[in-house]
């Protein structure tokens, strides 16, 4: 069976999932967490304590993975929405990306990023939006430097929220024909998206300074979605480092009048495993944190409309 590995880089912690594609579905063979920060936004990352801990984890895997997938923190990616316009040439796509970079990161230029574009389903007024996913090339290169001592090659970089979509689709097949919102709450950002019958209908990212504002932001996002992007939602799911029991309860209370179902997203719900009882118990408690990790090793179903350069290994 083919072995696959995902590494989910967050600002404070890094999560590792190794799995196999078994006849009955995704079979988790190994999980780990690196509690020392691994800051892929700086060249010094290869010398940090987290990098050494990651290398030890990678050299002690049960088997050598055939493919390695990663998700990156928001500070080395730009994900923005903009009105959809028909492009007649690659130069027009480059011009649009350049304008986005000038607006949001003027110290950077087009050559600093790999870029992919995804078209959303039409808004309620019929207008169309696209999502631009820009990944810093230097961050990808730094990750490869972390992998090389373990003899591993990066296969692909996946946007964290898109990996969460793949995890949701796999783990909740009974929701495949419904309209749902997904809140990714990690690294003091709330990424919000909507899947309507599996199609991407909305994306936004909002920073927050303190946890007390999370339920307010979620409420504002749902109100905006229902007013302009989707006539109704069947429910929403939350995942991420910052989703505590208290946060989940606060969001449930705040959105109870708007949505019939508000749940924690379980990234292991439909997987099988050979992990021991201690690790199984850990997975039960931390299932909402490993959502991007399980999603990254599942074939992605969002297909880019335009690609300047995929965020694959160097």
GROMACS .gro file of C-alpha atoms in nm:
model
  314
    1UNK     CA    1   0.000   0.000   0.000
    2UNK     CA    2   0.121   0.348  -0.086
    3UNK     CA    3   0.236   0.552   0.213
    4UNK     CA    4   0.166   0.926   0.225
    5UNK     CA    5   0.278   1.192   0.472
    6UNK     CA    6   0.143   1.534   0.561
    7UNK     CA    7   0.310   1.808   0.763
    8UNK     CA    8   0.089   2.092   0.882
    9UNK     CA    9   0.298   2.395   0.976
   10UNK     CA   10   0.126   2.632   1.218
   11UNK     CA   11   0.297   2.923   1.391
   12UNK     CA   12   0.340   2.749   1.725
   13UNK     CA   13   0.307   2.379   1.649
   14UNK     CA   14   0.355   2.141   1.359
   15UNK     CA   15   0.142   1.831   1.306
   16UNK     CA   16   0.249   1.514   1.125
   17UNK     CA   17   0.021   1.246   0.982
   18UNK     CA   18   0.132   0.933   0.799
   19UNK     CA   19  -0.129   0.716   0.633
   20UNK     CA   20  -0.187   0.450   0.369
   21UNK     CA   21  -0.453   0.414   0.103
   22UNK     CA   22  -0.608   0.087   0.219
   23UNK     CA   23  -0.897  -0.104   0.054
   24UNK     CA   24  -1.135   0.032   0.319
   25UNK     CA   25  -1.010   0.389   0.289
   26UNK     CA   26  -0.751   0.604   0.461
   27UNK     CA   27  -0.556   0.410   0.725
   28UNK     CA   28  -0.358   0.624   0.972
   29UNK     CA   29  -0.028   0.462   1.070
   30UNK     CA   30   0.150   0.742   1.257
   31UNK     CA   31   0.081   1.082   1.411
   32UNK     CA   32   0.303   1.328   1.589
   33UNK     CA   33   0.321   1.689   1.703
   34UNK     CA   34   0.624   1.917   1.716
   35UNK     CA   35   0.567   2.156   2.005
   36UNK     CA   36   0.862   2.384   1.929
   37UNK     CA   37   0.783   2.653   1.668
   38UNK     CA   38   0.904   2.600   1.311
   39UNK     CA   39   0.896   2.942   1.146
   40UNK     CA   40   0.917   2.883   0.770
   41UNK     CA   41   0.908   3.260   0.707
   42UNK     CA   42   1.278   3.289   0.800
   43UNK     CA   43   1.598   3.128   0.674
   44UNK     CA   44   1.695   3.051   1.033
   45UNK     CA   45   1.425   2.784   1.043
   46UNK     CA   46   1.672   2.507   0.956
   47UNK     CA   47   1.861   2.572   1.281
   48UNK     CA   48   1.568   2.597   1.522
   49UNK     CA   49   1.478   2.340   1.788
   50UNK     CA   50   1.156   2.260   1.604
   51UNK     CA   51   1.350   2.167   1.289
   52UNK     CA   52   1.565   1.920   1.482
   53UNK     CA   53   1.256   1.768   1.644
   54UNK     CA   54   1.089   1.737   1.304
   55UNK     CA   55   1.395   1.565   1.157
   56UNK     CA   56   1.392   1.312   1.439
   57UNK     CA   57   1.024   1.244   1.375
   58UNK     CA   58   1.081   1.202   1.000
   59UNK     CA   59   1.373   0.963   1.045
   60UNK     CA   60   1.170   0.747   1.285
   61UNK     CA   61   0.860   0.704   1.065
   62UNK     CA   62   0.727   0.347   1.038
   63UNK     CA   63   0.804   0.350   0.665
   64UNK     CA   64   0.937   0.592   0.407
   65UNK     CA   65   0.646   0.782   0.249
   66UNK     CA   66   0.599   0.786  -0.126
   67UNK     CA   67   0.456   1.139  -0.121
   68UNK     CA   68   0.487   1.436   0.116
   69UNK     CA   69   0.222   1.709   0.133
   70UNK     CA   70   0.233   2.024   0.343
   71UNK     CA   71   0.006   2.304   0.458
   72UNK     CA   72   0.158   2.638   0.555
   73UNK     CA   73   0.065   2.919   0.795
   74UNK     CA   74  -0.106   3.233   0.669
   75UNK     CA   75   0.203   3.454   0.706
   76UNK     CA   76   0.374   3.290   0.405
   77UNK     CA   77   0.061   3.278   0.189
   78UNK     CA   78  -0.174   3.533   0.043
   79UNK     CA   79  -0.529   3.413  -0.021
   80UNK     CA   80  -0.759   3.683  -0.153
   81UNK     CA   81  -1.087   3.707  -0.340
   82UNK     CA   82  -1.151   3.937  -0.635
   83UNK     CA   83  -1.410   3.982  -0.911
   84UNK     CA   84  -1.380   3.719  -1.181
   85UNK     CA   85  -1.281   3.851  -1.522
   86UNK     CA   86  -1.217   3.653  -1.841
   87UNK     CA   87  -0.846   3.622  -1.914
   88UNK     CA   88  -0.725   3.604  -2.274
   89UNK     CA   89  -0.356   3.556  -2.196
   90UNK     CA   90  -0.115   3.453  -1.923
   91UNK     CA   91   0.013   3.812  -1.919
   92UNK     CA   92  -0.327   3.932  -1.799
   93UNK     CA   93  -0.317   3.683  -1.514
   94UNK     CA   94   0.032   3.800  -1.420
   95UNK     CA   95  -0.080   4.163  -1.426
   96UNK     CA   96  -0.366   4.089  -1.188
   97UNK     CA   97  -0.141   3.897  -0.950
   98UNK     CA   98   0.112   4.180  -0.957
   99UNK     CA   99  -0.158   4.428  -0.854
  100UNK     CA  100  -0.257   4.202  -0.563
  101UNK     CA  101   0.103   4.180  -0.448
  102UNK     CA  102   0.154   4.557  -0.473
  103UNK     CA  103  -0.158   4.612  -0.263
  104UNK     CA  104  -0.092   4.355   0.009
  105UNK     CA  105   0.286   4.296   0.009
  106UNK     CA  106   0.459   4.583  -0.175
  107UNK     CA  107   0.804   4.459  -0.072
  108UNK     CA  108   0.747   4.141  -0.279
  109UNK     CA  109   0.717   4.079  -0.653
  110UNK     CA  110   0.554   3.823  -0.879
  111UNK     CA  111   0.859   3.599  -0.894
  112UNK     CA  112   0.837   3.550  -0.516
  113UNK     CA  113   0.513   3.349  -0.541
  114UNK     CA  114   0.355   3.042  -0.691
  115UNK     CA  115  -0.005   3.130  -0.780
  116UNK     CA  116  -0.327   2.939  -0.843
  117UNK     CA  117  -0.678   3.073  -0.901
  118UNK     CA  118  -1.010   2.910  -0.818
  119UNK     CA  119  -1.351   3.022  -0.942
  120UNK     CA  120  -1.632   3.029  -0.686
  121UNK     CA  121  -1.993   2.950  -0.765
  122UNK     CA  122  -2.189   3.267  -0.857
  123UNK     CA  123  -2.309   3.495  -0.578
  124UNK     CA  124  -2.681   3.543  -0.524
  125UNK     CA  125  -2.675   3.845  -0.757
  126UNK     CA  126  -2.511   3.638  -1.032
  127UNK     CA  127  -2.166   3.797  -1.008
  128UNK     CA  128  -1.860   3.573  -0.996
  129UNK     CA  129  -1.560   3.576  -0.764
  130UNK     CA  130  -1.223   3.405  -0.787
  131UNK     CA  131  -0.984   3.311  -0.508
  132UNK     CA  132  -0.614   3.375  -0.564
  133UNK     CA  133  -0.384   3.145  -0.365
  134UNK     CA  134  -0.027   3.277  -0.358
  135UNK     CA  135   0.247   3.081  -0.180
  136UNK     CA  136   0.592   3.223  -0.109
  137UNK     CA  137   0.853   3.027  -0.301
  138UNK     CA  138   1.113   3.080  -0.029
  139UNK     CA  139   0.885   2.911   0.225
  140UNK     CA  140   0.853   2.609  -0.005
  141UNK     CA  141   1.231   2.601  -0.047
  142UNK     CA  142   1.284   2.617   0.330
  143UNK     CA  143   1.048   2.325   0.383
  144UNK     CA  144   1.242   2.121   0.129
  145UNK     CA  145   1.561   2.199   0.325
  146UNK     CA  146   1.390   2.053   0.631
  147UNK     CA  147   1.294   1.739   0.438
  148UNK     CA  148   1.623   1.675   0.258
  149UNK     CA  149   1.821   1.540   0.559
  150UNK     CA  150   1.548   1.277   0.601
  151UNK     CA  151   1.573   1.179   0.235
  152UNK     CA  152   1.227   1.313   0.151
  153UNK     CA  153   1.102   1.520  -0.143
  154UNK     CA  154   0.810   1.759  -0.120
  155UNK     CA  155   0.522   1.657  -0.346
  156UNK     CA  156   0.283   1.950  -0.311
  157UNK     CA  157   0.176   2.246  -0.098
  158UNK     CA  158  -0.196   2.275  -0.024
  159UNK     CA  159  -0.386   2.569   0.117
  160UNK     CA  160  -0.489   2.479   0.471
  161UNK     CA  161  -0.857   2.556   0.417
  162UNK     CA  162  -0.867   2.353   0.096
  163UNK     CA  163  -0.709   2.058   0.276
  164UNK     CA  164  -0.982   2.094   0.539
  165UNK     CA  165  -1.241   2.072   0.261
  166UNK     CA  166  -1.092   1.742   0.143
  167UNK     CA  167  -1.097   1.610   0.499
  168UNK     CA  168  -1.459   1.716   0.542
  169UNK     CA  169  -1.568   1.560   0.214
  170UNK     CA  170  -1.400   1.230   0.304
  171UNK     CA  171  -1.511   1.215   0.667
  172UNK     CA  172  -1.869   1.340   0.623
  173UNK     CA  173  -2.003   1.180   0.303
  174UNK     CA  174  -2.363   1.222   0.421
  175UNK     CA  175  -2.316   1.601   0.396
  176UNK     CA  176  -2.198   1.595   0.033
  177UNK     CA  177  -2.523   1.737  -0.107
  178UNK     CA  178  -2.567   2.005   0.160
  179UNK     CA  179  -2.451   2.364   0.204
  180UNK     CA  180  -2.208   2.406   0.492
  181UNK     CA  181  -1.968   2.666   0.629
  182UNK     CA  182  -1.621   2.570   0.750
  183UNK     CA  183  -1.439   2.781   1.009
  184UNK     CA  184  -1.065   2.724   1.038
  185UNK     CA  185  -0.951   2.896   1.358
  186UNK     CA  186  -0.572   2.888   1.388
  187UNK     CA  187  -0.280   3.130   1.432
  188UNK     CA  188  -0.514   3.414   1.534
  189UNK     CA  189  -0.698   3.398   1.201
  190UNK     CA  190  -1.043   3.272   1.112
  191UNK     CA  191  -1.064   3.127   0.762
  192UNK     CA  192  -1.426   3.095   0.653
  193UNK     CA  193  -1.546   2.906   0.348
  194UNK     CA  194  -1.867   2.760   0.213
  195UNK     CA  195  -1.912   2.430   0.032
  196UNK     CA  196  -2.242   2.405  -0.152
  197UNK     CA  197  -2.288   2.048  -0.278
  198UNK     CA  198  -1.909   2.025  -0.274
  199UNK     CA  199  -1.858   2.342  -0.476
  200UNK     CA  200  -1.660   2.632  -0.329
  201UNK     CA  201  -1.896   2.927  -0.284
  202UNK     CA  202  -1.718   3.160  -0.041
  203UNK     CA  203  -1.380   3.231   0.115
  204UNK     CA  204  -1.255   3.494   0.358
  205UNK     CA  205  -0.984   3.529   0.622
  206UNK     CA  206  -1.019   3.758   0.924
  207UNK     CA  207  -0.753   3.812   1.194
  208UNK     CA  208  -0.848   3.832   1.560
  209UNK     CA  209  -0.655   3.972   1.856
  210UNK     CA  210  -0.827   3.780   2.136
  211UNK     CA  211  -1.050   3.475   2.162
  212UNK     CA  212  -1.344   3.679   2.289
  213UNK     CA  213  -1.402   3.814   1.938
  214UNK     CA  214  -1.420   3.474   1.764
  215UNK     CA  215  -1.796   3.423   1.803
  216UNK     CA  216  -1.860   3.780   1.684
  217UNK     CA  217  -1.653   3.724   1.370
  218UNK     CA  218  -1.825   3.391   1.299
  219UNK     CA  219  -2.163   3.558   1.335
  220UNK     CA  220  -2.064   3.839   1.100
  221UNK     CA  221  -1.934   3.591   0.842
  222UNK     CA  222  -2.253   3.384   0.847
  223UNK     CA  223  -2.466   3.697   0.812
  224UNK     CA  224  -2.260   3.805   0.510
  225UNK     CA  225  -2.278   3.460   0.352
  226UNK     CA  226  -2.656   3.436   0.389
  227UNK     CA  227  -2.707   3.785   0.250
  228UNK     CA  228  -2.491   3.758  -0.061
  229UNK     CA  229  -2.350   3.409  -0.124
  230UNK     CA  230  -2.592   3.134  -0.019
  231UNK     CA  231  -2.969   3.145   0.046
  232UNK     CA  232  -2.930   2.899   0.335
  233UNK     CA  233  -2.677   2.684   0.519
  234UNK     CA  234  -2.741   2.339   0.662
  235UNK     CA  235  -2.472   2.381   0.925
  236UNK     CA  236  -2.113   2.471   1.001
  237UNK     CA  237  -1.801   2.292   1.121
  238UNK     CA  238  -1.505   2.427   1.320
  239UNK     CA  239  -1.146   2.306   1.325
  240UNK     CA  240  -0.804   2.434   1.429
  241UNK     CA  241  -0.565   2.496   1.717
  242UNK     CA  242  -0.778   2.774   1.863
  243UNK     CA  243  -1.102   2.573   1.877
  244UNK     CA  244  -1.135   2.499   2.247
  245UNK     CA  245  -1.443   2.358   2.416
  246UNK     CA  246  -1.525   2.709   2.538
  247UNK     CA  247  -1.489   2.858   2.189
  248UNK     CA  248  -1.708   2.588   2.035
  249UNK     CA  249  -1.978   2.652   2.296
  250UNK     CA  250  -1.960   3.029   2.243
  251UNK     CA  251  -1.998   2.991   1.866
  252UNK     CA  252  -2.284   2.742   1.908
  253UNK     CA  253  -2.471   2.983   2.134
  254UNK     CA  254  -2.407   3.276   1.900
  255UNK     CA  255  -2.514   3.099   1.580
  256UNK     CA  256  -2.797   2.887   1.721
  257UNK     CA  257  -3.062   3.109   1.563
  258UNK     CA  258  -2.896   3.103   1.220
  259UNK     CA  259  -2.782   2.743   1.170
  260UNK     CA  260  -2.942   2.409   1.261
  261UNK     CA  261  -2.608   2.233   1.318
  262UNK     CA  262  -2.277   2.362   1.459
  263UNK     CA  263  -2.010   2.097   1.516
  264UNK     CA  264  -1.642   2.036   1.573
  265UNK     CA  265  -1.489   1.887   1.256
  266UNK     CA  266  -1.341   1.542   1.317
  267UNK     CA  267  -1.048   1.478   1.085
  268UNK     CA  268  -1.035   1.107   1.178
  269UNK     CA  269  -1.408   1.028   1.165
  270UNK     CA  270  -1.400   0.783   0.871
  271UNK     CA  271  -1.038   0.671   0.893
  272UNK     CA  272  -0.906   0.343   1.029
  273UNK     CA  273  -0.589   0.307   1.231
  274UNK     CA  274  -0.339   0.068   1.383
  275UNK     CA  275  -0.231   0.318   1.650
  276UNK     CA  276  -0.215   0.205   2.012
  277UNK     CA  277  -0.483   0.299   2.266
  278UNK     CA  278  -0.290   0.601   2.397
  279UNK     CA  279  -0.258   0.754   2.052
  280UNK     CA  280  -0.619   0.670   1.970
  281UNK     CA  281  -0.733   0.860   2.278
  282UNK     CA  282  -0.513   1.152   2.175
  283UNK     CA  283  -0.665   1.149   1.825
  284UNK     CA  284  -1.014   1.158   1.975
  285UNK     CA  285  -0.929   1.470   2.175
  286UNK     CA  286  -0.734   1.642   1.897
  287UNK     CA  287  -0.935   1.535   1.592
  288UNK     CA  288  -1.023   1.897   1.508
  289UNK     CA  289  -0.654   1.996   1.501
  290UNK     CA  290  -0.547   1.726   1.254
  291UNK     CA  291  -0.811   1.819   0.993
  292UNK     CA  292  -0.563   1.979   0.747
  293UNK     CA  293  -0.326   1.687   0.807
  294UNK     CA  294  -0.573   1.418   0.705
  295UNK     CA  295  -0.711   1.637   0.428
  296UNK     CA  296  -0.371   1.704   0.274
  297UNK     CA  297  -0.311   1.333   0.201
  298UNK     CA  298  -0.653   1.292   0.039
  299UNK     CA  299  -0.679   1.374  -0.334
  300UNK     CA  300  -0.787   1.737  -0.367
  301UNK     CA  301  -1.114   1.805  -0.546
  302UNK     CA  302  -1.082   2.182  -0.597
  303UNK     CA  303  -0.937   2.230  -0.943
  304UNK     CA  304  -0.769   2.564  -1.024
  305UNK     CA  305  -0.910   2.771  -1.308
  306UNK     CA  306  -0.573   2.930  -1.379
  307UNK     CA  307  -0.220   2.836  -1.269
  308UNK     CA  308   0.086   3.056  -1.291
  309UNK     CA  309   0.300   2.800  -1.109
  310UNK     CA  310   0.176   2.524  -0.883
  311UNK     CA  311   0.307   2.520  -0.527
  312UNK     CA  312   0.489   2.191  -0.568
  313UNK     CA  313   0.827   2.084  -0.446
  314UNK     CA  314   1.137   2.269  -0.563
   0.00000   0.00000   0.00000
